[in-house]
Coordinates of C-alpha atoms in Angstrom, one line a residue:
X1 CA -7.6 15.5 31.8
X2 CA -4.4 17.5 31.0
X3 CA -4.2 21.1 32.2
X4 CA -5.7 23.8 30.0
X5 CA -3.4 26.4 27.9
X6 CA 0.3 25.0 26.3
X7 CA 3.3 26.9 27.3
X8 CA 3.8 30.4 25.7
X9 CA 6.7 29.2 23.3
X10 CA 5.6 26.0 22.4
X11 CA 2.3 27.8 21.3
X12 CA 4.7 30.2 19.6
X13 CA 6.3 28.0 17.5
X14 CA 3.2 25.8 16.2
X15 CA 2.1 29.5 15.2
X16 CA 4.9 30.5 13.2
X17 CA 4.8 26.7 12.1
X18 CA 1.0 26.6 11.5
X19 CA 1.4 27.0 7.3
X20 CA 4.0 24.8 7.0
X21 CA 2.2 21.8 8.9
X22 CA -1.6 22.6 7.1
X23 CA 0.0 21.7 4.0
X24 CA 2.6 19.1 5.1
X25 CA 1.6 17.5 8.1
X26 CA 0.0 14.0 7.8
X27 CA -2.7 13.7 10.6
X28 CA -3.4 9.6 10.2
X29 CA -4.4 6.8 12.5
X30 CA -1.7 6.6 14.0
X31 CA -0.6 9.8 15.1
X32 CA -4.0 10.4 16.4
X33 CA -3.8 7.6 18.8
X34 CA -0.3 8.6 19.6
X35 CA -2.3 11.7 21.0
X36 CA -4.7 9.8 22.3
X37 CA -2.7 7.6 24.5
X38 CA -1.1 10.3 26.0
X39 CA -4.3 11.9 26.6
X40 CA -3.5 15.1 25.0
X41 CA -6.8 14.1 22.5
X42 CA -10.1 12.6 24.3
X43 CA -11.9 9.8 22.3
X44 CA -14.4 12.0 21.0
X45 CA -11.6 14.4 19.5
X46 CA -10.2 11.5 17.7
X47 CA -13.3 10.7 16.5
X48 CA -14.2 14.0 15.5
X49 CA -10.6 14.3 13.7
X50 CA -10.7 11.3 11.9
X51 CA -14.5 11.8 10.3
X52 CA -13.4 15.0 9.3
X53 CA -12.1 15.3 5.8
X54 CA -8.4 14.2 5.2
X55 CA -7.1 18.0 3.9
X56 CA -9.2 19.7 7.1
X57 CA -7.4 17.8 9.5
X58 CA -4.2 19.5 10.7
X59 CA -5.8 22.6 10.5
X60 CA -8.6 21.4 13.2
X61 CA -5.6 19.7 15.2
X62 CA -3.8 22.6 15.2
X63 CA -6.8 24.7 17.0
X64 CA -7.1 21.7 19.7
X65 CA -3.1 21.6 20.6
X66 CA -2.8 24.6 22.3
X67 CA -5.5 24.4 24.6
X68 CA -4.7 20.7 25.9
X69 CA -2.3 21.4 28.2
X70 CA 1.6 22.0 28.5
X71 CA 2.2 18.5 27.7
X72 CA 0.6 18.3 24.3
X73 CA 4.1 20.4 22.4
X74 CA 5.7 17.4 23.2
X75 CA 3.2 14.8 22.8
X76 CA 2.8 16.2 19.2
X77 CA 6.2 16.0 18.3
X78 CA 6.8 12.2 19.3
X79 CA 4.2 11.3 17.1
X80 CA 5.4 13.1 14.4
X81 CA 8.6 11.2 15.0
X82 CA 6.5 8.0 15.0
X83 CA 4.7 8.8 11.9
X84 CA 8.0 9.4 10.6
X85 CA 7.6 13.1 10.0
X86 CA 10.6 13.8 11.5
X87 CA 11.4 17.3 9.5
X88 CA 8.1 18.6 10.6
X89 CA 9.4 17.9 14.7
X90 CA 12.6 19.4 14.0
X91 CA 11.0 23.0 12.0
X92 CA 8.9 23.4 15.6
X93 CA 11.2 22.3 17.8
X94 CA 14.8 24.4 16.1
X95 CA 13.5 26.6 13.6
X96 CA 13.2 30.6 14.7
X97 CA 11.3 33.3 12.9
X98 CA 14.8 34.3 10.7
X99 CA 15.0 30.8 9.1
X100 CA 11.6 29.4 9.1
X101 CA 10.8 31.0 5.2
X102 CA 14.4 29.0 4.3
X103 CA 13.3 25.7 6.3
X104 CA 9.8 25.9 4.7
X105 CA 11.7 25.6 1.5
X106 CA 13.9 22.8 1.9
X107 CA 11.1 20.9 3.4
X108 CA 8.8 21.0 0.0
X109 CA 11.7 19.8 -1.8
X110 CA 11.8 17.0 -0.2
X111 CA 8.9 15.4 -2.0
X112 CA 6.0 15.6 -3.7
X113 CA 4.1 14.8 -0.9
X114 CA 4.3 14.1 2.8
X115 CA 3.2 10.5 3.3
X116 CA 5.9 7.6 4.0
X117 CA 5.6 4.1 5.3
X118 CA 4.1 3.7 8.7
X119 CA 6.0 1.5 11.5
X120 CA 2.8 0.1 13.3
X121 CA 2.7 -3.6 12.9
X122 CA -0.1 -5.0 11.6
X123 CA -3.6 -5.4 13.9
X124 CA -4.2 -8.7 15.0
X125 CA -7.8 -10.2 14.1
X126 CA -9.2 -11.4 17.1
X127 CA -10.7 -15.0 17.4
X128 CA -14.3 -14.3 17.9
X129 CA -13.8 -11.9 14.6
X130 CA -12.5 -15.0 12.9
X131 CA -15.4 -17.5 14.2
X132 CA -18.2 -14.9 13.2
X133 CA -16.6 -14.7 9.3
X134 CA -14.6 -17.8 8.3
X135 CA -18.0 -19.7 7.2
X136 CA -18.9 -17.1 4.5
X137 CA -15.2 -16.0 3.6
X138 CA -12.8 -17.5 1.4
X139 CA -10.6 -20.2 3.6
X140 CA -7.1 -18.1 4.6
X141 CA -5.9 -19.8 7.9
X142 CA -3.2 -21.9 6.6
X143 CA 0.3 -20.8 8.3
X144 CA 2.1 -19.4 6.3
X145 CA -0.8 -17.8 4.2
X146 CA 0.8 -18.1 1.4
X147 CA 3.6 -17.5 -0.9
X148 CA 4.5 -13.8 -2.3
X149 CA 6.8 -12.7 -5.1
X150 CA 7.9 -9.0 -6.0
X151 CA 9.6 -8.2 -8.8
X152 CA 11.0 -4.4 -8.6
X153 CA 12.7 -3.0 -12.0
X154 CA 13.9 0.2 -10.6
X155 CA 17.3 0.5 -12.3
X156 CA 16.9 0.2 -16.4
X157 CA 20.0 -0.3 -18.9
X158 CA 21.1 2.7 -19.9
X159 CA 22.0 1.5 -23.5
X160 CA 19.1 -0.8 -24.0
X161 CA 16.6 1.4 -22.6
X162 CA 17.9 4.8 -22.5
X163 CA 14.2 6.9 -22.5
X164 CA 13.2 4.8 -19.2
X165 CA 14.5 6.5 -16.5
X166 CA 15.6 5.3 -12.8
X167 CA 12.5 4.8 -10.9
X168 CA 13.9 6.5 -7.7
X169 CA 11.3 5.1 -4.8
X170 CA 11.0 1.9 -5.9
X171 CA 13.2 0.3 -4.0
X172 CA 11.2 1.6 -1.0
X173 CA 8.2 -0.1 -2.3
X174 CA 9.1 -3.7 -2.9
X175 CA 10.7 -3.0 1.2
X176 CA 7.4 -2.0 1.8
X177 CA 5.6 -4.9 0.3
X178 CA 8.2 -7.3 1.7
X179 CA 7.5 -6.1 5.3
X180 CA 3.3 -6.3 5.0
X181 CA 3.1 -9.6 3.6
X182 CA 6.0 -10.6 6.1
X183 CA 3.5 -9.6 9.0
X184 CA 0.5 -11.3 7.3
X185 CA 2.0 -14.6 7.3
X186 CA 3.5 -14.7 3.7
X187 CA 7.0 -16.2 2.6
X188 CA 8.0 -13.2 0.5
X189 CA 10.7 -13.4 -2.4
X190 CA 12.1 -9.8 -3.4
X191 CA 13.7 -10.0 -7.3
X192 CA 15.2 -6.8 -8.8
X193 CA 16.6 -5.1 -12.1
X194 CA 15.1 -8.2 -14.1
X195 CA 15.2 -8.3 -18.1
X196 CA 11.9 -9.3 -19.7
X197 CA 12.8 -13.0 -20.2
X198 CA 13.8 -13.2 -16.7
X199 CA 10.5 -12.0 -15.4
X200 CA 8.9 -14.4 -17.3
X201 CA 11.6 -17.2 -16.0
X202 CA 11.0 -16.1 -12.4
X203 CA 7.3 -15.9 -12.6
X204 CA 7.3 -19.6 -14.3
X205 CA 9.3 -21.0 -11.5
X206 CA 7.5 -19.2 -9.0
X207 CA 4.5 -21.0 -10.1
X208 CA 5.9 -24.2 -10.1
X209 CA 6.9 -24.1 -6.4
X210 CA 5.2 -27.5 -4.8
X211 CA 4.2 -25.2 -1.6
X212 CA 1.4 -23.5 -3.5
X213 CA -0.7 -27.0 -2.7
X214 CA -0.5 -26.7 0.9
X215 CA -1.3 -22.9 1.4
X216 CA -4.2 -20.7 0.8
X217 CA -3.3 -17.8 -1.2
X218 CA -0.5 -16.5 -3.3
X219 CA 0.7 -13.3 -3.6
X220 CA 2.8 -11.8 -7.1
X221 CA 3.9 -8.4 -7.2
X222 CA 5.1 -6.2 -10.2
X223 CA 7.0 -2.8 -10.0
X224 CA 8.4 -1.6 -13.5
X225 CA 7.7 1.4 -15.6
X226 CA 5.4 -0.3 -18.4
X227 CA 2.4 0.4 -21.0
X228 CA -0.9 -0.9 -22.0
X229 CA -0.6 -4.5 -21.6
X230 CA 2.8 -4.7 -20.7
X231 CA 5.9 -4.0 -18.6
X232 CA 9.0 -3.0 -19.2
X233 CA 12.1 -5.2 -18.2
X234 CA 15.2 -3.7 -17.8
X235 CA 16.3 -4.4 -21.0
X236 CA 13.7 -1.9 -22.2
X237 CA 11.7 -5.4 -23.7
X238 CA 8.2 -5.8 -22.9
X239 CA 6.6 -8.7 -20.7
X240 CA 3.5 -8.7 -22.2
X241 CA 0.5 -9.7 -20.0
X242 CA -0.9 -12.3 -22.7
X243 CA 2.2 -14.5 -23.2
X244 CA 2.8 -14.3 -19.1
X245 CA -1.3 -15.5 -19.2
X246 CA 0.3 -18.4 -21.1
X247 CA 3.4 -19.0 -19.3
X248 CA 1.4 -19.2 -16.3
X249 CA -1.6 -20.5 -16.0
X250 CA -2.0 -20.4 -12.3
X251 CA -2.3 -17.1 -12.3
X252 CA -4.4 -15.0 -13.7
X253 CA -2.5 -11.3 -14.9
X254 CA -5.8 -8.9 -15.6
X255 CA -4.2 -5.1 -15.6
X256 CA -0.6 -4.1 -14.7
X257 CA -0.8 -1.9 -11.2
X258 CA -1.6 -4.1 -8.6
X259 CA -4.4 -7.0 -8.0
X260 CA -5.4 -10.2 -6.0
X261 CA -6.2 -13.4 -7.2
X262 CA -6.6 -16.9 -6.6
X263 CA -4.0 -20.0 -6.6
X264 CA -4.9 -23.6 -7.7
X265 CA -4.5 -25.4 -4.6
X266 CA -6.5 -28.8 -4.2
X267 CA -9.0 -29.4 -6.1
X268 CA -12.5 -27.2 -5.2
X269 CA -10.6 -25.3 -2.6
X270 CA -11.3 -21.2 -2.7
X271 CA -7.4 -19.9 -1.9
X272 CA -7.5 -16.2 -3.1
X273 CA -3.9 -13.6 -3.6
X274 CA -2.7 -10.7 -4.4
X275 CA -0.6 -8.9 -7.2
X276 CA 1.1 -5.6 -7.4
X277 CA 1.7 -4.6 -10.9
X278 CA 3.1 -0.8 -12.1
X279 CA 2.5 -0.2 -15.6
X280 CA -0.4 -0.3 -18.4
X281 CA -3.7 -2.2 -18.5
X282 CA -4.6 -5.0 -20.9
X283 CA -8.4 -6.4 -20.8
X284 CA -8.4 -9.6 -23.0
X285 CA -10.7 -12.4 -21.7
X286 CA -9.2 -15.1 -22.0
X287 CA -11.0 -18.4 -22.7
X288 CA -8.4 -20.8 -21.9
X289 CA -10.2 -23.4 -19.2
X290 CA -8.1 -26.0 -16.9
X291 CA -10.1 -29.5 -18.0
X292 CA -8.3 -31.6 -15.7
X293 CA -5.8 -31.6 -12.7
X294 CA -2.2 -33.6 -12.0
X295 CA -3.7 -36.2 -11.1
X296 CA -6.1 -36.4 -14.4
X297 CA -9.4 -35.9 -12.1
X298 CA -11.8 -33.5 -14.1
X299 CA -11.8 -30.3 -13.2
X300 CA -14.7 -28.0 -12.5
X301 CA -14.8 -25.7 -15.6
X302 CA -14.1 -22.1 -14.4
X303 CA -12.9 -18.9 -16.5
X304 CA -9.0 -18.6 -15.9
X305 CA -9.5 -14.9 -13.8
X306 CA -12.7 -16.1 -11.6
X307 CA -12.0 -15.5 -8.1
X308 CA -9.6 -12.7 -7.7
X309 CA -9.2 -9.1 -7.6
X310 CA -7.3 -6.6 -8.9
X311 CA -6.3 -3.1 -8.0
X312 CA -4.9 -0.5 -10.0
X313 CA -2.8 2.3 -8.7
X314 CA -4.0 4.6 -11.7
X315 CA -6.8 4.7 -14.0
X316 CA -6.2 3.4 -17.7
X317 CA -4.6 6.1 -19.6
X318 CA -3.3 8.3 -16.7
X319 CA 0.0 8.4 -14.3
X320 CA 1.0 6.3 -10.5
X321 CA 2.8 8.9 -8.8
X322 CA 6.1 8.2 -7.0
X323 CA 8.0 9.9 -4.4
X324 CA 11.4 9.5 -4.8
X325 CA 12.1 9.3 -0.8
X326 CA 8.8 7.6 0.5
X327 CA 7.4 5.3 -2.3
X328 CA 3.7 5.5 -4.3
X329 CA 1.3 6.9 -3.2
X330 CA -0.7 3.4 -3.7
X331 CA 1.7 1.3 -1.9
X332 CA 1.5 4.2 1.0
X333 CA -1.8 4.2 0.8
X334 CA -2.5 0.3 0.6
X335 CA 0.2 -0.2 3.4
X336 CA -1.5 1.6 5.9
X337 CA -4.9 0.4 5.2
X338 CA -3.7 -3.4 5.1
X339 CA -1.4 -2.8 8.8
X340 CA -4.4 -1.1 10.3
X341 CA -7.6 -2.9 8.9
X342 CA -6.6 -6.6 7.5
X343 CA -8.2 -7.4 11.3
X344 CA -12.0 -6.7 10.4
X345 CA -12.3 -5.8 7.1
X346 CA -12.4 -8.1 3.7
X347 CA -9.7 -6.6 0.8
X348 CA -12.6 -5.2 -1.5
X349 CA -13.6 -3.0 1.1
X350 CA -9.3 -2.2 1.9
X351 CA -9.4 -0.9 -1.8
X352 CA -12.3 1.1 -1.2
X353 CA -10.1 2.9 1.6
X354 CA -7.0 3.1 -0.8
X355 CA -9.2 4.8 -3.7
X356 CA -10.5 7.0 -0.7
X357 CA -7.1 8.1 0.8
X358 CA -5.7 8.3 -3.5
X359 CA -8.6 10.8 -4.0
X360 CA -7.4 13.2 -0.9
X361 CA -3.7 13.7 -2.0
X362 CA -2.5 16.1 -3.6
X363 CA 1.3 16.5 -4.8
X364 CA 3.5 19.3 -3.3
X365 CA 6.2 20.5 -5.4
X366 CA 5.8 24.2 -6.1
X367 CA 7.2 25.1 -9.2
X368 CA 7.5 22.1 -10.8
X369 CA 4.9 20.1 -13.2
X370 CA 3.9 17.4 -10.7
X371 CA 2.5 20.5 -8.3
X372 CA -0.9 20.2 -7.4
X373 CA -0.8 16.6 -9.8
X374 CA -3.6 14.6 -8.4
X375 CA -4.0 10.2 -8.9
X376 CA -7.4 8.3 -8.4
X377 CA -6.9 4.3 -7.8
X378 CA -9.5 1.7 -9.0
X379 CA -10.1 -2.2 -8.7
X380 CA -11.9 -4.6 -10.1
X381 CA -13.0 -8.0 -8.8
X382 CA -14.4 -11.8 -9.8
X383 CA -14.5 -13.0 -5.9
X384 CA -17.6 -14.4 -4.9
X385 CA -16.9 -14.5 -1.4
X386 CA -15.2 -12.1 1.2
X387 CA -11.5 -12.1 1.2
X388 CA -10.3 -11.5 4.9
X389 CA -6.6 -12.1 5.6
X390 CA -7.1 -12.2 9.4
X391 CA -3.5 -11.8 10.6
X392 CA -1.8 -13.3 13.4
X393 CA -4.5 -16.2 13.6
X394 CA -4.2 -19.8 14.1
X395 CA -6.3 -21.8 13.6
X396 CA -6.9 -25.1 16.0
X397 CA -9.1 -26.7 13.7

């Protein structure tokens, strides 16, 4: 139990600091159980933190801090550092009356908002978790999972393309991307700065990859400025989402933002994956049905996008925000929910959490357009079973 009252300047400085971190600070997860492992926070604190609503947070830490003892100050700064909020350490621990207003200043330039990737690896789902749910989920326990392709068009041609600007932050994303699937088992491809017909060659031959028969899952990301139905290579020509349907029939492209679906695999086997896409939506069914596989043995007749899921960063019609130091918000957001609940909880239910975390942000970037901007997430879904990734399994079965 640590000591009651902080030290008088450490107090000091979270007051003169107190505005600053209400509308900056990131109170997550993981900083609470930072806290919480060095006992500056009791489990019922954390508990009472993280049910609280995301914006009311910091506020409600910041009336806890100073009465749990002289260790908390620095408690609270490493896991600001761990939660890489590094200029929110440095404004308590250097700034002074005199140069907080010009400190406060530089710090909301820095972004739009205060989010950035989070360092903890990914949970690991425990065996009796995996027992209890592999009989009514889809099977995902081949090592490696799966197979994962990004494709990132941050930097666009200049001459070709000169109204689509550099999407500063995307090269943080497909890093991002690369490092979660990494930890959940995935052999991840990263492609940048692609033309249209490029994308289209890469996602062909990605396809074609013999490995897709021996895993579970596949996993295609997309990252490109883009419109309804279509992204944008960097030859400002569009990959539209029909003709991919046609180039690649083994995958299933419903809506440009990001989704999940499912890979061929032998025949009759459920082996569900994921796709990040960043542009515009295209809803076409498509009635296109697989009648027979390689090996000419008929094929159960199924619609080309069953069994798979797709998330959106945006709804149709409106902007994904991007911070140009830290990423999108969505890959932020979907980041931290895959690291810290792929262990227990299906993916339809992860999106649920991204939509949820979405909703609570808020852009900060005082006098600009994009202050106060606001972005809501949505999914949609043909799975008919749950889709759990449970990472850092093995099977012995």
């Amino acid at each position: 139990m640590p000591e009651c009252g902080m030290l008088t300047r450490d107090r000091k400085a979270l007051q003169r600091c107190s505005v600053v971190l209400c509308k900056q600070m990131v109170v997550d997860e993981v900083l609470i159980q930072s806290l919480q492992a060095d006992d500056i926070l009791t489990e019922s604190m954390a508990e009472s933190l993280m049910v609280s609503n995301i914006s009311k947070r910091s506020f409600r830490l910041l009336l806890l801090l100073p009465k749990r003892g002289p260790k908390a100050f620095s408690s609270f700064c490493t896991a600001l550092r761990d939660t890489e909020q590094q200029h929110l350490c440095d404004l308590l621990t250097q700034s002074t009356p005199t140069d907080l207003s010009e400190a406060h200043r530089e710090s909301m330039e820095v972004s739009l908002d205060t989010d950035s990737p989070i360092l903890t690896p990914v949970i690991p789902c425990s065996h009796e978790f995996y027992l209890s749910h592999i009989e009514q989920s889809y099977k995902m326990n081949s090592s490696p999972r799966g197979l994962a392709l990004v494709i990132s068009n941050v930097a666009f041609d200049p001459l070709a393309a000169p109204e689509l600007d550099l999407r500063k932050g995307g090269e943080v994303d497909d890093e991002v991307l690369r490092k979660v699937f990494t930890e959940l088992d995935y052999i991840v491809t990263v492609q940048r700065n692609l033309t249209a017909q490029d994308m289209r060659v890469c996602i062909e031959s990605f396809s074609r990859r013999p490995e897709h028969r021996t895993v579970d899952s596949c996993v295609l990301c997309l990252l490109s400025h883009g419109v309804e139905g279509a992204v944008y290579g960097t030859d400002g020509q569009l990959l539209q989402v029909s003709a991919a349907d046609k180039a690649v029939p083994k995958f299933r492209f419903k809506d440009m933002d990001c989704g999940v679906e499912q890979t061929d695999g032998p025949p009759r086997t459920c082996s569900p994956s994921c796709e990040q896409l960043d542009a515009g939506r295209e809803g076409q069914s498509d009635a296109n049905l697989r009648q027979r596989d390689d090996l000419g043995r008929p094929r159960i007749k199924l619609p080309q996008r069953s069994d798979m899921i797709c998330g959106f960063a945006s709804l149709k019609g409106t902007a994904a925000m991007r911070n140009t130091k830290r990423g999108s918000w969505f890959v932020q957001d979907l980041n931290t929910v895959l690291r810290l609940r792929a262990k227990d909880t299906h993916l339809a239910d992860m999106l649920v959490q991204v939509n949820s975390r979405i909703k609570e942000r808020e852009g900060h970037a005082p006098g600009t357009a994009h202050h106060r901007c606001k972005e809501m997430s949505e999914f949609t879904s043909s799975l008919c079973k749950d889709l759990y990734f449970f990472p850092k399994h093995e099977s012995h079965f």
